[in-house]
Coordinates of C-alpha atoms in Angstrom, one line a residue:
Chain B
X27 CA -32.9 10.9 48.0
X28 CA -36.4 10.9 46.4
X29 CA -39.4 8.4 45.3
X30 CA -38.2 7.3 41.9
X31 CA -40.2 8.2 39.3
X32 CA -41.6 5.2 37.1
X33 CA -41.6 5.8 33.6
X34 CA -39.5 4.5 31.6
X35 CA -37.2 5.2 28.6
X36 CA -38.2 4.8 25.2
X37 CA -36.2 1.9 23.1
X38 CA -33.1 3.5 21.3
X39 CA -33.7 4.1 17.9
X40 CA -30.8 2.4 15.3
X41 CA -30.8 2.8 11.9
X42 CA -33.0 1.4 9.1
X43 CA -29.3 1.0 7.0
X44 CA -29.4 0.4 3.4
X45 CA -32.0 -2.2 3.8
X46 CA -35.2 -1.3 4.6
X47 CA -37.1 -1.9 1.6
X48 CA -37.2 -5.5 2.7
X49 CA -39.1 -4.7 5.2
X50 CA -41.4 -1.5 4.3
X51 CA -41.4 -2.1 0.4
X52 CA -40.6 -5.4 -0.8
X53 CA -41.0 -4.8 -3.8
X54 CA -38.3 -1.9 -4.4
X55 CA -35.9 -4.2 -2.8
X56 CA -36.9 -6.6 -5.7
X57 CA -39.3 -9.4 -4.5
X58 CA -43.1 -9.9 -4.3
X59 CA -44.4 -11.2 -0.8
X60 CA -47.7 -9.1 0.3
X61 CA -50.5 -9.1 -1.6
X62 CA -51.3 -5.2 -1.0
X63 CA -48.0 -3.4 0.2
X64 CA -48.9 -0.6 3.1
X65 CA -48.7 3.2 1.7
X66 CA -48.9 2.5 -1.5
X67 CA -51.8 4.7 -2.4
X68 CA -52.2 8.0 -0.3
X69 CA -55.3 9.4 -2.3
X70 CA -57.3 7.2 -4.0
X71 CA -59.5 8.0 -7.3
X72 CA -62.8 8.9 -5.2
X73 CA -60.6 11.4 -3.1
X74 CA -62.1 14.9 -4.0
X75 CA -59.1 17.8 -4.0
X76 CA -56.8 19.1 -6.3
X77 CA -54.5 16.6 -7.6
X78 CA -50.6 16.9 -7.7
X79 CA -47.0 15.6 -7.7
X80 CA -44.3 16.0 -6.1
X81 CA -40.8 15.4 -6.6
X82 CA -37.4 16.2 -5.7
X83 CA -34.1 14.4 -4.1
X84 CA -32.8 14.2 -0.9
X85 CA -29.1 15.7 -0.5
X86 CA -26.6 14.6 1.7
X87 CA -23.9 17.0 3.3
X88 CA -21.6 16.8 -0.3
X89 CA -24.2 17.2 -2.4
X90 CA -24.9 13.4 -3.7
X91 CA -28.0 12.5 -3.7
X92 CA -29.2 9.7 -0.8
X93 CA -30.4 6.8 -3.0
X94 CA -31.1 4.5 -0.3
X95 CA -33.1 6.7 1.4
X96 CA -36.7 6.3 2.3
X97 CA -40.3 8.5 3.3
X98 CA -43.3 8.4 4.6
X99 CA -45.8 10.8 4.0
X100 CA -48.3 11.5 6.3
X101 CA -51.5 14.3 5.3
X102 CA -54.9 15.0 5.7
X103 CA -57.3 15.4 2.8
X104 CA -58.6 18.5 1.2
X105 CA -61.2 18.9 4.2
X106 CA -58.1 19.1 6.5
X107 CA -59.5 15.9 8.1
X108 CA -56.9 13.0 8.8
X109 CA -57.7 9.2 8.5
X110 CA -57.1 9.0 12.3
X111 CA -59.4 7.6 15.8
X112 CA -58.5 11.2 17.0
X113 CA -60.3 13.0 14.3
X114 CA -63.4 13.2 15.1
X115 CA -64.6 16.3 13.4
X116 CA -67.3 16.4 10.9
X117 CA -65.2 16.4 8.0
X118 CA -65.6 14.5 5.1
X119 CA -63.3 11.5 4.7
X120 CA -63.4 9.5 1.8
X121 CA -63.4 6.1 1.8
X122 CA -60.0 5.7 -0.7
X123 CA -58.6 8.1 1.2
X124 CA -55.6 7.1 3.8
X125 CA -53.2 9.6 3.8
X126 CA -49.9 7.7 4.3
X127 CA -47.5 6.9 1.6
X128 CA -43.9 5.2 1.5
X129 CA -41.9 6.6 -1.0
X130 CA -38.7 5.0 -2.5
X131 CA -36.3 7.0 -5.1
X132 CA -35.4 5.5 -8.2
X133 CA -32.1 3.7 -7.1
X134 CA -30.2 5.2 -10.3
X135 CA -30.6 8.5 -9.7
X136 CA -32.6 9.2 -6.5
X137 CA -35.1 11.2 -7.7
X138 CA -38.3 10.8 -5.7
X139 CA -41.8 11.3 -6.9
X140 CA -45.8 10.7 -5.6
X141 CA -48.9 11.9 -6.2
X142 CA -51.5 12.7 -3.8
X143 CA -54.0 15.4 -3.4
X144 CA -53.1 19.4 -1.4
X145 CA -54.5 18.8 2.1
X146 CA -56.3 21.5 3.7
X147 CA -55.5 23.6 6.7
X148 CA -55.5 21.4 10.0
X149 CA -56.4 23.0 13.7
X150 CA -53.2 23.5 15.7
X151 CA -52.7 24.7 18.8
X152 CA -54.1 27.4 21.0
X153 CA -57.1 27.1 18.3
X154 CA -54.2 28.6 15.5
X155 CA -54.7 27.1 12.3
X156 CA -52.2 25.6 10.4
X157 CA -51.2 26.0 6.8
X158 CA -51.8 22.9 4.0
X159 CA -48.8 21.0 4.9
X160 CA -47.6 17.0 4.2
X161 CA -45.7 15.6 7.3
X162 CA -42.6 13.7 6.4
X163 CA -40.5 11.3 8.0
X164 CA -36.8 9.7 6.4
X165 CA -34.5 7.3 7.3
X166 CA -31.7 5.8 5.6
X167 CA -28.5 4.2 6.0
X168 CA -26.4 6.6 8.1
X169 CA -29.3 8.5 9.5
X170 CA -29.6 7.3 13.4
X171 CA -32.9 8.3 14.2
X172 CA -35.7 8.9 12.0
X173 CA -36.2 12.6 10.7
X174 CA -39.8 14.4 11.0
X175 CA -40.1 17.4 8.9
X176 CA -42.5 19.2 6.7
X177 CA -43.4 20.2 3.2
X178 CA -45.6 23.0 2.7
X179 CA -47.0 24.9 -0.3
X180 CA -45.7 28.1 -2.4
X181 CA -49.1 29.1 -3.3
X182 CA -49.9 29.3 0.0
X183 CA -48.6 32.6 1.1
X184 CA -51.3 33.8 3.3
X185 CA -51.6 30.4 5.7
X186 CA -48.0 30.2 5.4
X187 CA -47.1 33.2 7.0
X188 CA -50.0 32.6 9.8
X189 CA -48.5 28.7 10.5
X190 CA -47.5 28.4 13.9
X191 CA -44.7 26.4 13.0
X192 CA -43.1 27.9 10.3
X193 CA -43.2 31.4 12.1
X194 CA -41.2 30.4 14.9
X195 CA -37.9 29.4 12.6
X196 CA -36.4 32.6 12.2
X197 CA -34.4 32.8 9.7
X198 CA -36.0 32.9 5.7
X199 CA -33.5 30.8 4.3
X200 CA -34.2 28.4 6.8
X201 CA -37.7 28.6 6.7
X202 CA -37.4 28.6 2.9
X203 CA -36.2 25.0 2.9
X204 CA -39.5 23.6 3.9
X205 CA -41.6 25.3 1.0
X206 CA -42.5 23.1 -2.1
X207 CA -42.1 25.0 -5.2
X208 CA -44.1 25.3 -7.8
X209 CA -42.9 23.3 -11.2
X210 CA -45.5 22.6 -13.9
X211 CA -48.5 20.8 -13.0
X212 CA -46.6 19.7 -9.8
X213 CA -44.0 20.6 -6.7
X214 CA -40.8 20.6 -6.8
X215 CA -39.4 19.6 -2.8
X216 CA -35.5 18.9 -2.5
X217 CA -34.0 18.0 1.0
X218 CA -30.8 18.7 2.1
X219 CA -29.5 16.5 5.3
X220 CA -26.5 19.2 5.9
X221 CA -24.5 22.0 4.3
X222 CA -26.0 25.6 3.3
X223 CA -29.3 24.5 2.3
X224 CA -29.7 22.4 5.6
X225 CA -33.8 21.4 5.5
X226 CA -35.5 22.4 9.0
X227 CA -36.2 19.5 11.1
X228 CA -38.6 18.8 14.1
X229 CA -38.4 17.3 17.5
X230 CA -42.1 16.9 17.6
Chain W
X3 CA -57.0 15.4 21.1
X4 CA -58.4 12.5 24.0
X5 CA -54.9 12.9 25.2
X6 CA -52.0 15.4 25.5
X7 CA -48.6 16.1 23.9
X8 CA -46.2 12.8 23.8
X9 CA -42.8 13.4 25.8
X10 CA -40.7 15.0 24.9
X11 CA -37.8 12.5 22.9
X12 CA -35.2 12.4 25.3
X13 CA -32.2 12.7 22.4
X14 CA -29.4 12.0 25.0
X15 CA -30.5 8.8 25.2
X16 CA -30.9 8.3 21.6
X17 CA -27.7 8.1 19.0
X18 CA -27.0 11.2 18.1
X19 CA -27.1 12.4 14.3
X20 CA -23.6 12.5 14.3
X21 CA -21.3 9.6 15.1
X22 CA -18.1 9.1 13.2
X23 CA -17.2 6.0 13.7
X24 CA -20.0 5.0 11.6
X25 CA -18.7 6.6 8.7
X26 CA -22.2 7.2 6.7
X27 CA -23.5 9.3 9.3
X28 CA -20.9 12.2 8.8
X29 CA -22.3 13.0 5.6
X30 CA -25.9 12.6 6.5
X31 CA -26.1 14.1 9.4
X32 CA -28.4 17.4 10.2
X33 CA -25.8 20.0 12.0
X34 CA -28.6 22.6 13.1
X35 CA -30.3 22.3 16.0
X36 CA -33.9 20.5 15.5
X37 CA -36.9 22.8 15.6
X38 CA -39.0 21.4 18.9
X39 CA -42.4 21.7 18.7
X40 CA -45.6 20.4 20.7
X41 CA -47.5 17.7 19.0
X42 CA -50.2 18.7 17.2
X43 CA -53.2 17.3 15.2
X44 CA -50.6 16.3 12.6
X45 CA -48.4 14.2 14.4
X46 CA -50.8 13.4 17.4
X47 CA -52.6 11.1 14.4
X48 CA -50.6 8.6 12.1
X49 CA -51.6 6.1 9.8
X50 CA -53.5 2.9 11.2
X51 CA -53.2 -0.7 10.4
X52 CA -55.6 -3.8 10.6
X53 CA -56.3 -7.1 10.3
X54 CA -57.5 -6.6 6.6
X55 CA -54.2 -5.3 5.8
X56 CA -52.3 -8.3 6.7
X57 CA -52.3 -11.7 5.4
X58 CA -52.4 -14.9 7.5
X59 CA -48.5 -15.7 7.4
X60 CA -47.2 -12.9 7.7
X61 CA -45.6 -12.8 11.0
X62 CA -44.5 -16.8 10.3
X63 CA -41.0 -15.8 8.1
X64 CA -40.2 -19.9 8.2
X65 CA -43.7 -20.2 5.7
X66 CA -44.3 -16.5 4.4
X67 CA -41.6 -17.0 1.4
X68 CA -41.7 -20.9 1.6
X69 CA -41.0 -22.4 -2.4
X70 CA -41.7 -25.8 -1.6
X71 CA -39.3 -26.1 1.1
X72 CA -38.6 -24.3 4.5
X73 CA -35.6 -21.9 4.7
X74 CA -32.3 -23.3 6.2
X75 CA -31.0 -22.0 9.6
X76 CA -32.0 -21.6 13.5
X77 CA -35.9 -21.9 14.3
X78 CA -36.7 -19.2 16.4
X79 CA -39.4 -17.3 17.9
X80 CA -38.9 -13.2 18.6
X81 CA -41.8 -12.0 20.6
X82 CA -42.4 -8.9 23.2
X83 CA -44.3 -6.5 24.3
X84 CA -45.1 -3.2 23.5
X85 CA -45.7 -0.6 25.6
X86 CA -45.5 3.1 26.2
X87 CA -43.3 5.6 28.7
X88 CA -46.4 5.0 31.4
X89 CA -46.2 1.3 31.1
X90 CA -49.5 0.8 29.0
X91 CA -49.6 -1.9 26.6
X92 CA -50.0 -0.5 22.5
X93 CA -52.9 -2.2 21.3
X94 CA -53.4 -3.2 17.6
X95 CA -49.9 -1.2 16.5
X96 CA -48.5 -2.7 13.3
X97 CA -45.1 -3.8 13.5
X98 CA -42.5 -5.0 10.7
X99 CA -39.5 -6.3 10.6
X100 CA -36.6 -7.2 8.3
X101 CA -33.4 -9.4 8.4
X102 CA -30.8 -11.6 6.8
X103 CA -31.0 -15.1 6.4
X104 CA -28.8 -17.8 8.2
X105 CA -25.7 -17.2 6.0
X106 CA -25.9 -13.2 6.4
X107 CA -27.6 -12.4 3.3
X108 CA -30.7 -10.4 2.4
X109 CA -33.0 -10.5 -0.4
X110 CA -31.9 -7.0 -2.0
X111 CA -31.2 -5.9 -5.3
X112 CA -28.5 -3.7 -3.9
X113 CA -27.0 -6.2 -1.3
X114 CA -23.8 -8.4 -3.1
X115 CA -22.0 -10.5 0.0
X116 CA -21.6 -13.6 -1.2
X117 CA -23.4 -15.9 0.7
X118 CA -26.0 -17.3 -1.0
X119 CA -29.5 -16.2 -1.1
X120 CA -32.0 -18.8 0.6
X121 CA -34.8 -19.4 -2.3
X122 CA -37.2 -19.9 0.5
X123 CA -36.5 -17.0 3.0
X124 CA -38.1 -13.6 2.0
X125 CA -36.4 -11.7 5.2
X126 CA -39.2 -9.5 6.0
X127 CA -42.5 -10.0 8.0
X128 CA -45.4 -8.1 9.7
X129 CA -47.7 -8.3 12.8
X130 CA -50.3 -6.1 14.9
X131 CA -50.0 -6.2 18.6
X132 CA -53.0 -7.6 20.3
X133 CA -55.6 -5.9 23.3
X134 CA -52.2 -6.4 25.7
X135 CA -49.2 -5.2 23.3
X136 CA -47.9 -8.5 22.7
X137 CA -46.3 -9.8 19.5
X138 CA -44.8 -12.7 18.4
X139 CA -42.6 -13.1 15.2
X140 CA -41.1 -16.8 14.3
X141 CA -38.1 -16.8 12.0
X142 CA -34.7 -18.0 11.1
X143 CA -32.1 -16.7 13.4
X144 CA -30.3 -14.3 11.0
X145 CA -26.5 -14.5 10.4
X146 CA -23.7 -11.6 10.9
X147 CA -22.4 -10.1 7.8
X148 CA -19.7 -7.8 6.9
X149 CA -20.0 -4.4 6.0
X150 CA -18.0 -1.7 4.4
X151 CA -16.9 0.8 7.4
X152 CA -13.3 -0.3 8.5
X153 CA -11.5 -2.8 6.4
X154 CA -13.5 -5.8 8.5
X155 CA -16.4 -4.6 10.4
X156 CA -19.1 -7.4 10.6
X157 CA -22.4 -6.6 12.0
X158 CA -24.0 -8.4 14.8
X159 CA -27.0 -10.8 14.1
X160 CA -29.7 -8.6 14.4
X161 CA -33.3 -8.0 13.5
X162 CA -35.0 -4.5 12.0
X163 CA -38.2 -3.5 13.9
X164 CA -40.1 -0.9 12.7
X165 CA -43.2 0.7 14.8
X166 CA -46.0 3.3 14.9
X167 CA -47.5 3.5 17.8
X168 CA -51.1 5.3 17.5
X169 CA -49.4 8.8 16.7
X170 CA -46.8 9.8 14.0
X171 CA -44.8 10.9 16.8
X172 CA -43.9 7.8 18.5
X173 CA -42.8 6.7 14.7
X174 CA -39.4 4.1 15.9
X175 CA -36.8 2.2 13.8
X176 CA -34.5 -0.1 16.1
X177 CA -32.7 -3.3 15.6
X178 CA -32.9 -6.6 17.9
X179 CA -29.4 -8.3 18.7
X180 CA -28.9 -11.6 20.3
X181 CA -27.9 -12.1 23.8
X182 CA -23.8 -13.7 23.8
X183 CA -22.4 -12.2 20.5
X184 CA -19.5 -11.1 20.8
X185 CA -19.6 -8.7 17.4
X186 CA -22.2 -6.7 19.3
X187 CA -19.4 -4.9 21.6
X188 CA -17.6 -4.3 18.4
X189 CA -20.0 -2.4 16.3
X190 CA -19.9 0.9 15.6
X191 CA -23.5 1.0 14.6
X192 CA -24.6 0.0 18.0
X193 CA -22.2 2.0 19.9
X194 CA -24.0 5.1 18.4
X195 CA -26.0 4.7 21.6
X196 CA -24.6 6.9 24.4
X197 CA -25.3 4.5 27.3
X198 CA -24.3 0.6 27.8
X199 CA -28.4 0.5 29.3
X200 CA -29.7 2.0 26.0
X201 CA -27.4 -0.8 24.2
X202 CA -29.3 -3.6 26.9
X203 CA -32.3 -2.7 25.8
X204 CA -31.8 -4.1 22.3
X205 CA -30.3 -7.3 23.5
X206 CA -32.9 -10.1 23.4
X207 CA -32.1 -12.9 26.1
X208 CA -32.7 -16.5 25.2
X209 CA -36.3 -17.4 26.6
X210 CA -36.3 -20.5 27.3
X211 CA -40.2 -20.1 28.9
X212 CA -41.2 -19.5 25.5
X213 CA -39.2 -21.9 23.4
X214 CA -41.3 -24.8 21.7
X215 CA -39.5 -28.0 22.8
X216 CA -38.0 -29.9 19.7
X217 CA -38.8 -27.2 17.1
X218 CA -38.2 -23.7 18.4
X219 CA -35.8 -21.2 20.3
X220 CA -37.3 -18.0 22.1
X221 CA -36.3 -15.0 22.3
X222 CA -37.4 -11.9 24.1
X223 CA -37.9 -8.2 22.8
X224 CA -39.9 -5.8 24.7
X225 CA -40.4 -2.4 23.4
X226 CA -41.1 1.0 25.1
X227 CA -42.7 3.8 22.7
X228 CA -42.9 7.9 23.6
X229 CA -45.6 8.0 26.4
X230 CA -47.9 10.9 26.4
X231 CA -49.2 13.5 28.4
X232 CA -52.5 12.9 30.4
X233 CA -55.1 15.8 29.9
X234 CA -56.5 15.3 34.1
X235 CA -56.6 19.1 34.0
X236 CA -58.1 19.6 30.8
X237 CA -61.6 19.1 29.7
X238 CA -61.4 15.3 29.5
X239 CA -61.2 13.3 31.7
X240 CA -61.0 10.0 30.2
X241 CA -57.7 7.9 29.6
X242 CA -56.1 8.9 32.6

C-alpha cells in the first residue's frame, strides 16, 4: 500500500446527440434566443490576412454524410497570434478578430462552409514552428467524445513538411487526410469518421 | 505557456468511440488509433467568454424564452462547481447547456415526438463560472423521451453541458441525469461509460441545502476538467 494520490478524474464525456444546436446555435435548430450567438464571426472585416472559404462534408464509415454534426474552429490570425491570456507575444491582434467559429452543415445535404482568414505559423514545441493550420473539434450524435483534429493548407508545402505534427503520422495517405485542398478561390476539407479515407485524429 | 501540457485524457475512463449498443456510434466511429500529441500553443489557448457576451437571463431557462407566461413543469435549480484534475476552481469558463422540456420535447426543427412543444421554454441557457468555479442554472426539470435505438429505448431525464475550460484541450460535452431514475440503468447511451463511478459522476443528487423553499428544487452537478501540468522546474515559477 501507498499514499493515494489526489487528483481526480475528469467528468465523462457523453454525447452532444442530434441536439446540440439548441444549445451552441439556436438558431440552426430554428429559434431566436441570444442577441449575439458565440462563434459566429471568426475574422471580422478589420482582420488583415488573406481571406478564404472553406468547405467540405463530414463522412461517416458508409459514406453518408453526418448532417447533424457540428465544429468549432479554433485559429490564430495571419500574425500567428491567437485571441488568448496565454499569448502574450507582440503580435498584432485585431480588435474583430476572435478566432473561434461554430459551424453547422446545411441539414439537407451536409455540406459545411465558413470563411475566415489563413492564419500564420504558430510556435510549437522545442522552439519548432508550426505550419498555418485551423484546429477543429466535432461532435455529433453517435460520436462519444469530442474529436480534435486539424486542417492545414496545400499551398503550404514547405511549413507542412517542417510541422511537428504532421511529420510524426507516417503514412501519406494518412497524413493526406488533414490537408485542405485547393478549389477556386477557397479549400476544399472533407472528413471521413472511418473507412479508407479515415481523417487523423488527436489526443491532444 | 504560464503553465505546462494538460494530462493526458485518460480514454479508459471515457466511452470509447465504439460502442454498439448505441447503434449510431458503429458508423461514426474513428477505428485508427488517435495521434497523441503534447499540447501546444494551439490547444494550450481556446476561445474566451465574458460578461459582454451574455445577456442578463441567460442562465434563468424559466424567464429566458418566457411569452407572456412561465414554462410548465418542475422548478429546479442545477448548480456545481467547476474545477480541474488538481482540485482548482475554473474561473470565468463559459458554460451552456441544452434540454427538453417537461413533456420530453425539444425545440428543434429536426426533433418530431409528439409531445407538445412548451411556447414558453427555449431549452437552452448559458453562464460563466465566477472567481470560485461555481455556477448555477435554474430550469424546468426536463422529461424522458423515446429514441430510435431498440424498438423502445427512452432516455433518461437529462441535461447537456457543454464546457471550455481556459484551453481548447479541456473542450467537454457531458450530460446531467437525475438521481432515482430508473431509465438511467437502462440506457445504452450512458452505459457507454466503462465504469459504474464514471456513470456516478453524472448523477446529480437532490440538494435539498440549495432548494428555495416553496418555489424551487436543487440539484447538484460538480464538474472536473483535464488538469495541467505545473512548470516548478521550468523558468516560471508562478501558478504552482
Amino acid at each position: 500500500m501507498a499514499h493515494r494520490l489526489s487528483y481526480a478524474r475528469e467528468t465523462p464525456s457523453q454525447t452532444a446527440g442530434p441536439y446540440v444546436h439548441i444549445g451552441l446555435v439556436p438558431r440552426a435548430a430554428g429559434f431566436e434566443i441570444y442577441d449575439r450567438e458565440i462563434g459566429a464571426v471568426i475574422a471580422g472585416p478589420e482582420t488583415e490576412g488573406e481571406r478564404i472559404r472553406i468547405e467540405g462534408v463530414v463522412h461517416d464509415g458508409l459514406g453518408a454524410p453526418v448532417k447533424d454534426v457540428l465544429i468549432e474552429v479554433w485559429q490564430a490570425n495571419s500574425h500567428g497570434r491567437y485571441r488568448h491570456p496565454e499569448d502574450q507575444r507582440a503580435l498584432p491582434l485585431e480588435p474583430d478578430f476572435t478566432g473561434f467559429g461554430r459551424v453547422v452543415p446545411d441539414f439537407g445535404t451536409g455540406l459545411f462552409s465558413f470563411e475566415t482568414v489563413k492564419p500564420g505559423p504558430v510556435p510549437g514545441l522545442d522552439g519548432r514552428q508550426q505550419a498555418p493550420h485551423l484546429t477543429l473539434w466535432l461532435v455529433a450524435r453517435g460520436i462519444n467524445i469530442g474529436l480534435h483534429t486539424r486542417l492545414y493548407f496545400e499551398d503550404e508545402t514547405e511549413a507542412n513538411a517542417a510541422d511537428p505534427i504532421l511529420s510524426r503520422i507516417e503514412q501519406p495517405v494518412r497524413r493526406d487526410t488533414l490537408i485542405a485542398r485547393r478549389d477556386g478561390d477557397g479549400y476544399r476539407f472533407d472528413i471521413h469518421l472511418q473507412g479508407d479515407r479515415e481523417t487523423v485524429f488527436l489526443d491532444i | 505557456m504560464t503553465e505546462g501540457a494538460f494530462f493526458q485524457r485518460d480514454r479508459n475512463w471515457h466511452p470509447p468511440a465504439l460502442t454498439p449498443p448505441y447503434k449510431t456510434s458503429i458508423a461514426r466511429s474513428p477505428r485508427q488509433p488517435l495521434l497523441s500529441f503534447c499540447t501546444t500553443l494551439s490547444e494550450a489557448t481556446g476561445p474566451v467568454f465574458g460578461p459582454q457576451d451574455l445577456g442578463p437571463l441567460d442562465d434563468d431557462l424559466i424567464r429566458n424564452f418566457a411569452h407572456g407566461y412561465e414554462p410548465i413543469g418542475e422548478r429546479i435549480i442545477v448548480h456545481g462547481l467547476v474545477s480541474d484534475q488538481n482540485g482548482r476552481g475554473v474561473p470565468d469558463t463559459l458554460i451552456e447547456i441544452w434540454q427538453a422540456n417537461a413533456g420530453g420535447r425539444y425545440r428543434h426543427v429536426k426533433d418530431t415526438y409528439l409531445a407538445p412543444v412548451d411556447p414558453n421554454f427555449g431549452g437552452c441557457g448559458r453562464a460563466l463560472t465566477d472567481a470560485n468555479g461555481y455556477y448555477a442554472f435554474r430550469t424546468i426539470r426536463p422529461g424522458p423521451y423515446p429514441w430510435p435505438n431498440a424498438t423502445d429505448s427512452w432516455r433518461p431525464a437529462h441535461i447537456h453541458f457543454s464546457l471550455y475550460g481556459t484551453g481548447f484541450s479541456q473542450r467537454l460535452v457531458t450530460q446531467m441525469y437525475f438521481h432515482g431514475d430508473p431509465l438511467i440503468a437502462r440506457c445504452p447511451i450512458v452505459s457507454t461509460i466503462p465504469d459504474p463511478e464514471g456513470v456516478a459522476r453524472l448523477v446529480a443528487p437532490l440538494d435539498m441545502e440549495a432548494s428555495k423553499p416553496f418555489d424551487a428544487l436543487a440539484y447538484r452537478f460538480d464538474i472536473v476538467l483535464r488538469g495541467r501540468r505545473s512548470t516548478i522546474f521550468e523558468n516560471r515559477m508562478e501558478g504552482n
